[in-house]
mmCIF file with all atom_site columns, C-alpha atoms in Angstrom:
data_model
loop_
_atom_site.group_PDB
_atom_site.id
_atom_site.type_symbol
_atom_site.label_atom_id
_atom_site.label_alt_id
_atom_site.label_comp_id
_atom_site.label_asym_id
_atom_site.label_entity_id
_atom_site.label_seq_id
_atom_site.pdbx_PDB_ins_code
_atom_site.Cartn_x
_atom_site.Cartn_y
_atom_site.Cartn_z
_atom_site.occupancy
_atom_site.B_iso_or_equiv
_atom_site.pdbx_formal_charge
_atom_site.auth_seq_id
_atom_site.auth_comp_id
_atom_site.auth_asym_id
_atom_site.auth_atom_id
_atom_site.pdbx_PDB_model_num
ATOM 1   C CA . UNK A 1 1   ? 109.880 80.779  91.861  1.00 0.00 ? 1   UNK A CA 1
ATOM 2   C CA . UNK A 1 2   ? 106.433 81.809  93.119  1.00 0.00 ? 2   UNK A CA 1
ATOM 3   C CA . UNK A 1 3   ? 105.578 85.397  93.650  1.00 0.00 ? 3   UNK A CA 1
ATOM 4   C CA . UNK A 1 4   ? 104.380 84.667  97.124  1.00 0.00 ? 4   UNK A CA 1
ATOM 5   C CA . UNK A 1 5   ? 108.056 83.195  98.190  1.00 0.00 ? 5   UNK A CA 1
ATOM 6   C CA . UNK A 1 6   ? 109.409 86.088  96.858  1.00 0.00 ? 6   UNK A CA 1
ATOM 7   C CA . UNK A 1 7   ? 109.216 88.435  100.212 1.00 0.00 ? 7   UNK A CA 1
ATOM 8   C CA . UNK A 1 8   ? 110.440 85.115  102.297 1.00 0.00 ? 8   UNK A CA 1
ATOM 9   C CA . UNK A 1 9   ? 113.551 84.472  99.703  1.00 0.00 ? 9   UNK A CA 1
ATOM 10  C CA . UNK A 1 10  ? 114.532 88.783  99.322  1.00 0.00 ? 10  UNK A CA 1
ATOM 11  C CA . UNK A 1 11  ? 114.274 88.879  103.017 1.00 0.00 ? 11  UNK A CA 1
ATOM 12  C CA . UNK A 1 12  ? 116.710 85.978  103.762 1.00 0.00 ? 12  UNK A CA 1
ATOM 13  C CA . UNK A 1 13  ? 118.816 87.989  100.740 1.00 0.00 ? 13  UNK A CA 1
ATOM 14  C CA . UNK A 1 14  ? 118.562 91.100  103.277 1.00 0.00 ? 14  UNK A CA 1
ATOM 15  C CA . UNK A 1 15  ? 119.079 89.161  106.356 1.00 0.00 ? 15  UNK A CA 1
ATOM 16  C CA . UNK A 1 16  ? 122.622 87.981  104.731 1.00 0.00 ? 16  UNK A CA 1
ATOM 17  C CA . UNK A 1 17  ? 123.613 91.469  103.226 1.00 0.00 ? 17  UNK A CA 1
ATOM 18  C CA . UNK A 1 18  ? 122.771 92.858  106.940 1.00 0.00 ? 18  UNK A CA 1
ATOM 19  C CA . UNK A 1 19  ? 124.683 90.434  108.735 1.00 0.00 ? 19  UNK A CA 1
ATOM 20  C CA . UNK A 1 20  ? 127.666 91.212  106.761 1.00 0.00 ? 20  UNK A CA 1
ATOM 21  C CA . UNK A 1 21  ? 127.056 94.823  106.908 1.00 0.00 ? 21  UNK A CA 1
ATOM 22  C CA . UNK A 1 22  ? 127.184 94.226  110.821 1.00 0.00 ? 22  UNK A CA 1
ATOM 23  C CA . UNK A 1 23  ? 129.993 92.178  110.915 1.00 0.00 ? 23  UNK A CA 1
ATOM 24  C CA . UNK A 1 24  ? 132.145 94.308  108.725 1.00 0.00 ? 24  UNK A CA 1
ATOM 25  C CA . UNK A 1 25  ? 130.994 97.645  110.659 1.00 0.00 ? 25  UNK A CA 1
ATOM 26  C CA . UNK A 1 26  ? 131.856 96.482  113.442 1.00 0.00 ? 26  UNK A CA 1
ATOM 27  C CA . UNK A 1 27  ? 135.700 95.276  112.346 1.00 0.00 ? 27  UNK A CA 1
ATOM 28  C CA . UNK A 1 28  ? 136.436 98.459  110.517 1.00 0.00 ? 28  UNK A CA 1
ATOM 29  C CA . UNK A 1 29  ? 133.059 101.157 109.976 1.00 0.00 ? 29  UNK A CA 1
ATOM 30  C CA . UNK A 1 30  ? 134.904 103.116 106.955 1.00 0.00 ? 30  UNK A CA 1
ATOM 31  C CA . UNK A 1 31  ? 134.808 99.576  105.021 1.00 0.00 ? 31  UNK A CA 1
ATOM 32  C CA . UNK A 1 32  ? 130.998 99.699  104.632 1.00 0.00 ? 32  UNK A CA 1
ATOM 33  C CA . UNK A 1 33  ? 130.539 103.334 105.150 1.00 0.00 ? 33  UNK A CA 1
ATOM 34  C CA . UNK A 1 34  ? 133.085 104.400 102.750 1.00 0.00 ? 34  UNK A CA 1
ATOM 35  C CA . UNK A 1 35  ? 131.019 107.612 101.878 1.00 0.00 ? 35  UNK A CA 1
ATOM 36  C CA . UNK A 1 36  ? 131.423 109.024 105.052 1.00 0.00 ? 36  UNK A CA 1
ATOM 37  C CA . UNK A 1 37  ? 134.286 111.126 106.522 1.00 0.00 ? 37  UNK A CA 1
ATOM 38  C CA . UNK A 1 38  ? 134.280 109.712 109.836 1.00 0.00 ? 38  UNK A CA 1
ATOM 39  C CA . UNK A 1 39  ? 131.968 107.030 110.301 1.00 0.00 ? 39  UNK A CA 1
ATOM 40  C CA . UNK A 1 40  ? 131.127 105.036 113.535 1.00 0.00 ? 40  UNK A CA 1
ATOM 41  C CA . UNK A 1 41  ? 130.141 102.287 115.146 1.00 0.00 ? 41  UNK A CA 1
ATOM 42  C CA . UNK A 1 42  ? 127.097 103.780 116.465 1.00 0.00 ? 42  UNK A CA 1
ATOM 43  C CA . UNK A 1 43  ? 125.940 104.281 113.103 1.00 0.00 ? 43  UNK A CA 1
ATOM 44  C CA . UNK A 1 44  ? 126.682 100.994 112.043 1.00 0.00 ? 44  UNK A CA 1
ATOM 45  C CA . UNK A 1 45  ? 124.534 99.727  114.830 1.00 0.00 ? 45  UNK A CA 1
ATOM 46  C CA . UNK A 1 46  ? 121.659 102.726 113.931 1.00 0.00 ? 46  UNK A CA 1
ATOM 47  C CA . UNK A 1 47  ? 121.723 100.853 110.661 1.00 0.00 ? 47  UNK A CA 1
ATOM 48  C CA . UNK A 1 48  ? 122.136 97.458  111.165 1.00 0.00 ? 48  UNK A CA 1
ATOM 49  C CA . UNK A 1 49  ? 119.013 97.634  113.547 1.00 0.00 ? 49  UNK A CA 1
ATOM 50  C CA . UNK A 1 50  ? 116.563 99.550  110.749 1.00 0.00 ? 50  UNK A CA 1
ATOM 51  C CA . UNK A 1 51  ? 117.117 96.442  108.506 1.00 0.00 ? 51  UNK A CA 1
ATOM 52  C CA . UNK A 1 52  ? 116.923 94.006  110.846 1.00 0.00 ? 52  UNK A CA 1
ATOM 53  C CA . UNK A 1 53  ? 113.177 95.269  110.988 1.00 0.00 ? 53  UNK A CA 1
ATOM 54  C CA . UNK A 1 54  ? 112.991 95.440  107.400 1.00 0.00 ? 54  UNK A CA 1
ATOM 55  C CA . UNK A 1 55  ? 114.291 91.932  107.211 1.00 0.00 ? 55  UNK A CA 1
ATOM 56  C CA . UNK A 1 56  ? 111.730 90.550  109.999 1.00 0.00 ? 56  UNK A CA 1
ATOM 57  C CA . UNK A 1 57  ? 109.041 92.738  108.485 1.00 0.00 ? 57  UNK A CA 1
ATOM 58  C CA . UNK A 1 58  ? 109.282 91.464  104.886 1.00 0.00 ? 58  UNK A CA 1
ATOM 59  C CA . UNK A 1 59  ? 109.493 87.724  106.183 1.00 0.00 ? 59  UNK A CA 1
ATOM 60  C CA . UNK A 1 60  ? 106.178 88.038  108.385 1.00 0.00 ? 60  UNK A CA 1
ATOM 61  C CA . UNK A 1 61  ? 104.108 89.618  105.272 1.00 0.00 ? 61  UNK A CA 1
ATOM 62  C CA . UNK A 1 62  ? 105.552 86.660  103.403 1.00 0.00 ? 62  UNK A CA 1
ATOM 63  C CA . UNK A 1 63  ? 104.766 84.304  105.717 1.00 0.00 ? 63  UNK A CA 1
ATOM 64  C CA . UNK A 1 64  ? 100.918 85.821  105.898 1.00 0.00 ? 64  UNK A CA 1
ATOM 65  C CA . UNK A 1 65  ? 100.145 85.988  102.714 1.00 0.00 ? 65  UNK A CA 1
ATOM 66  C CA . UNK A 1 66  ? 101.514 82.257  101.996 1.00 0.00 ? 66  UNK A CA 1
ATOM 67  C CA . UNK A 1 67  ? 99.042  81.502  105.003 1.00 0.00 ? 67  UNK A CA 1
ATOM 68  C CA . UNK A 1 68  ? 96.346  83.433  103.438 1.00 0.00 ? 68  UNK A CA 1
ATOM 69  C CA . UNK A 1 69  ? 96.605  81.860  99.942  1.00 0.00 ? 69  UNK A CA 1
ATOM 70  C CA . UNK A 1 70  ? 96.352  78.316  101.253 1.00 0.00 ? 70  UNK A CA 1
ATOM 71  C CA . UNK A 1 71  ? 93.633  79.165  103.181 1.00 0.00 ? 71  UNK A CA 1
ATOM 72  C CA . UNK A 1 72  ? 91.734  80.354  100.327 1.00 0.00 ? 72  UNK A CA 1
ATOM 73  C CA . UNK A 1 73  ? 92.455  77.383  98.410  1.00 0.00 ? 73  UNK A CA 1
ATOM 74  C CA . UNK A 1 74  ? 91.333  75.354  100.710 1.00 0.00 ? 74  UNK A CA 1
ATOM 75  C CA . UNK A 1 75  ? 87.880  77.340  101.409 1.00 0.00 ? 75  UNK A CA 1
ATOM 76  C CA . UNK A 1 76  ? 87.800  77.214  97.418  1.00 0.00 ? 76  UNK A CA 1
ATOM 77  C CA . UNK A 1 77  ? 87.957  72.990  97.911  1.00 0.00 ? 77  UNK A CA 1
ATOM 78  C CA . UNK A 1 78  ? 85.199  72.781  100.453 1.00 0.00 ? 78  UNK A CA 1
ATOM 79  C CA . UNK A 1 79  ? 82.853  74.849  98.948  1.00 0.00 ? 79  UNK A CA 1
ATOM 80  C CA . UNK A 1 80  ? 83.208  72.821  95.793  1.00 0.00 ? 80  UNK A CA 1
ATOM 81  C CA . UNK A 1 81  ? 82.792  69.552  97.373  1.00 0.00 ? 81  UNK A CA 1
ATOM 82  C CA . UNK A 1 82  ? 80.395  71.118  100.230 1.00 0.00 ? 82  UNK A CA 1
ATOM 83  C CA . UNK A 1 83  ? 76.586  70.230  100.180 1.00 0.00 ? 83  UNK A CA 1
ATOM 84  C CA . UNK A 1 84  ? 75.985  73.406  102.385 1.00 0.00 ? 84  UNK A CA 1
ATOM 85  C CA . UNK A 1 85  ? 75.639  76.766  101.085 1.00 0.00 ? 85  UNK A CA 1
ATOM 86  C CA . UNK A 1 86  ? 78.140  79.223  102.677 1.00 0.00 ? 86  UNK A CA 1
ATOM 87  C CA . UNK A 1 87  ? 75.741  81.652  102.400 1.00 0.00 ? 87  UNK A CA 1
ATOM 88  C CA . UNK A 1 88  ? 72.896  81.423  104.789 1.00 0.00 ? 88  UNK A CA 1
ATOM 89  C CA . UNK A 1 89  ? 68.905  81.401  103.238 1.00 0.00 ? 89  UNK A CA 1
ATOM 90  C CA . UNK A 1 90  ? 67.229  84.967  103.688 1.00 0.00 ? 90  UNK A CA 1
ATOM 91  C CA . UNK A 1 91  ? 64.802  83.388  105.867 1.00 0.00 ? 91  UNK A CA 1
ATOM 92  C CA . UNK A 1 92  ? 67.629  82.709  108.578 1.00 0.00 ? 92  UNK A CA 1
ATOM 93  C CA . UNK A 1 93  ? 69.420  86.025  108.078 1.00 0.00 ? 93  UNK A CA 1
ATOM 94  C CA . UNK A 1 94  ? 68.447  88.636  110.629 1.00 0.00 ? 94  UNK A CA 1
ATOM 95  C CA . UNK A 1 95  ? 66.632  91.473  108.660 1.00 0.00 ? 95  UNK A CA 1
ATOM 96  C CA . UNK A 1 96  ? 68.925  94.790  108.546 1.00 0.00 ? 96  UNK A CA 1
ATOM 97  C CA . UNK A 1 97  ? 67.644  97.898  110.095 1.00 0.00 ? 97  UNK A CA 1
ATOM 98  C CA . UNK A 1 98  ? 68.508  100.721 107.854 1.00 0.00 ? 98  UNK A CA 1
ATOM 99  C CA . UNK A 1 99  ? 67.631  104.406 107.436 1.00 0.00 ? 99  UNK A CA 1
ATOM 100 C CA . UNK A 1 100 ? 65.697  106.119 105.772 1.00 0.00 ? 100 UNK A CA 1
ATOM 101 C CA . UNK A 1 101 ? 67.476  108.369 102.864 1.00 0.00 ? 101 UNK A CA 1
ATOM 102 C CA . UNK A 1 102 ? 67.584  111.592 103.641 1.00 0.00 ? 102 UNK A CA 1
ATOM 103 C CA . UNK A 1 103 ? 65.183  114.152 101.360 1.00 0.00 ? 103 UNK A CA 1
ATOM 104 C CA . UNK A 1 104 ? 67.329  115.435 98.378  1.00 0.00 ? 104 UNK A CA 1
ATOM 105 C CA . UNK A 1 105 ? 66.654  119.152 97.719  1.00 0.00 ? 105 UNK A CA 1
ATOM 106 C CA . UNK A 1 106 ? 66.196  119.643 93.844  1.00 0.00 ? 106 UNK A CA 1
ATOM 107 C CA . UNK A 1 107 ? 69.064  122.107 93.985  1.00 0.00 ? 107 UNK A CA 1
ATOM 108 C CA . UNK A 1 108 ? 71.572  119.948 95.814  1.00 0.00 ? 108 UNK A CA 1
ATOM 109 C CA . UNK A 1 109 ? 71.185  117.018 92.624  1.00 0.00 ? 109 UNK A CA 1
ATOM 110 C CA . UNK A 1 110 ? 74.100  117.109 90.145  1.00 0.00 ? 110 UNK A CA 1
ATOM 111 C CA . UNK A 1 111 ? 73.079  116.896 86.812  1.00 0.00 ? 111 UNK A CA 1
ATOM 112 C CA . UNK A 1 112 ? 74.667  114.385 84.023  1.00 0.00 ? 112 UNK A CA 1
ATOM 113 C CA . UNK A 1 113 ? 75.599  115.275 81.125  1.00 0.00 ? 113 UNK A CA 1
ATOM 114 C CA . UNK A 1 114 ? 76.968  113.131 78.205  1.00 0.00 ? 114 UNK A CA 1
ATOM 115 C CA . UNK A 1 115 ? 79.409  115.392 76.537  1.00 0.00 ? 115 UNK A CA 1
ATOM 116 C CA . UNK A 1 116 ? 81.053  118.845 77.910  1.00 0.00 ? 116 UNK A CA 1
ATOM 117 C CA . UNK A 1 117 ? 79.093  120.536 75.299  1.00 0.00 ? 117 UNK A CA 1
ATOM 118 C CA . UNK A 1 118 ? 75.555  119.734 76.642  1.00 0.00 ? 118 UNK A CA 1
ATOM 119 C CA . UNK A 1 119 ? 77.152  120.885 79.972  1.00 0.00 ? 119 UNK A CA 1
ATOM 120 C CA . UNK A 1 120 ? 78.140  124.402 78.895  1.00 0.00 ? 120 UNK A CA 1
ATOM 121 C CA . UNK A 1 121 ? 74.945  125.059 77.035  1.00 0.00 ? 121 UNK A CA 1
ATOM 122 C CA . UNK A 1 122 ? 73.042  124.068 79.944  1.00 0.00 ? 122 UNK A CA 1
ATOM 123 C CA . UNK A 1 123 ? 75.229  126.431 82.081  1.00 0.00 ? 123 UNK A CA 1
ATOM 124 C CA . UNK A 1 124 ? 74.432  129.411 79.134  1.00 0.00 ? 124 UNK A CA 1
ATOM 125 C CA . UNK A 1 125 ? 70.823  128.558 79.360  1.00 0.00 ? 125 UNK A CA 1
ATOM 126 C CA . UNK A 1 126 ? 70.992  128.979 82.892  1.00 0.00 ? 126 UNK A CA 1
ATOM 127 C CA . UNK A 1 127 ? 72.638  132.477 82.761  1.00 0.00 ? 127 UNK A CA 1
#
């Protein structure tokens, strides 16, 4: 089984497990809340309603990131068998306005060192 049906198929798995957790909370709540010393419906409901959003939350991210592989499989097919480049010529780009870097004060540059001894007789020579 792919990894990408994975979410789809543990979420139908959930889906299932919740449905009967429902079901069987609502006949009888101490059946599926055994731990408890006086479980309720309400709970079961509380419960039931949290993975029901897990369930439809799992199944959506499965379903986009299926939709998201294809589609970059099938951008990887037409720009193999494109005669365009995806990429447009620097001539037709727009040019990008950027700053200017800001002045560096001597002091505010970190030095590099290559071991942790050059370091700490650096730092003695300093002292």
């Amino acid at each position: 089984m792919d990894t990408l049906d994975m979410l789809i198929f543990y979420s139908f798995n959930l889906g299932i497990f919740t449905l009967i957790f429902f079901i069987a909370g609502m006949i009888k709540p101490k059946w599926p809340l055994f731990f408890m010393k006086e479980p309720s419906r309400f709970i079961v409901i509380a419960i039931s309603t949290v993975m029901i959003m897990v369930v439809l939350t799992m199944y959506g991210e499965g379903n986009r990131k299926i939709r998201a592989e294809q589609a970059r499989l099938e951008r990887s097919k037409t720009v193999g068998t494109s005669q365009e480049p995806e990429t447009p010529s620097p001539s037709d780009a727009e040019p990008k306005k950027t700053k200017p870097k800001k002045q560096v004060a001597q002091e505010d540059e970190l030095p590099q060192f290559d071991s942790m001894q050059d370091a700490i007789k650096a730092f003695e020579e300093r002292q």
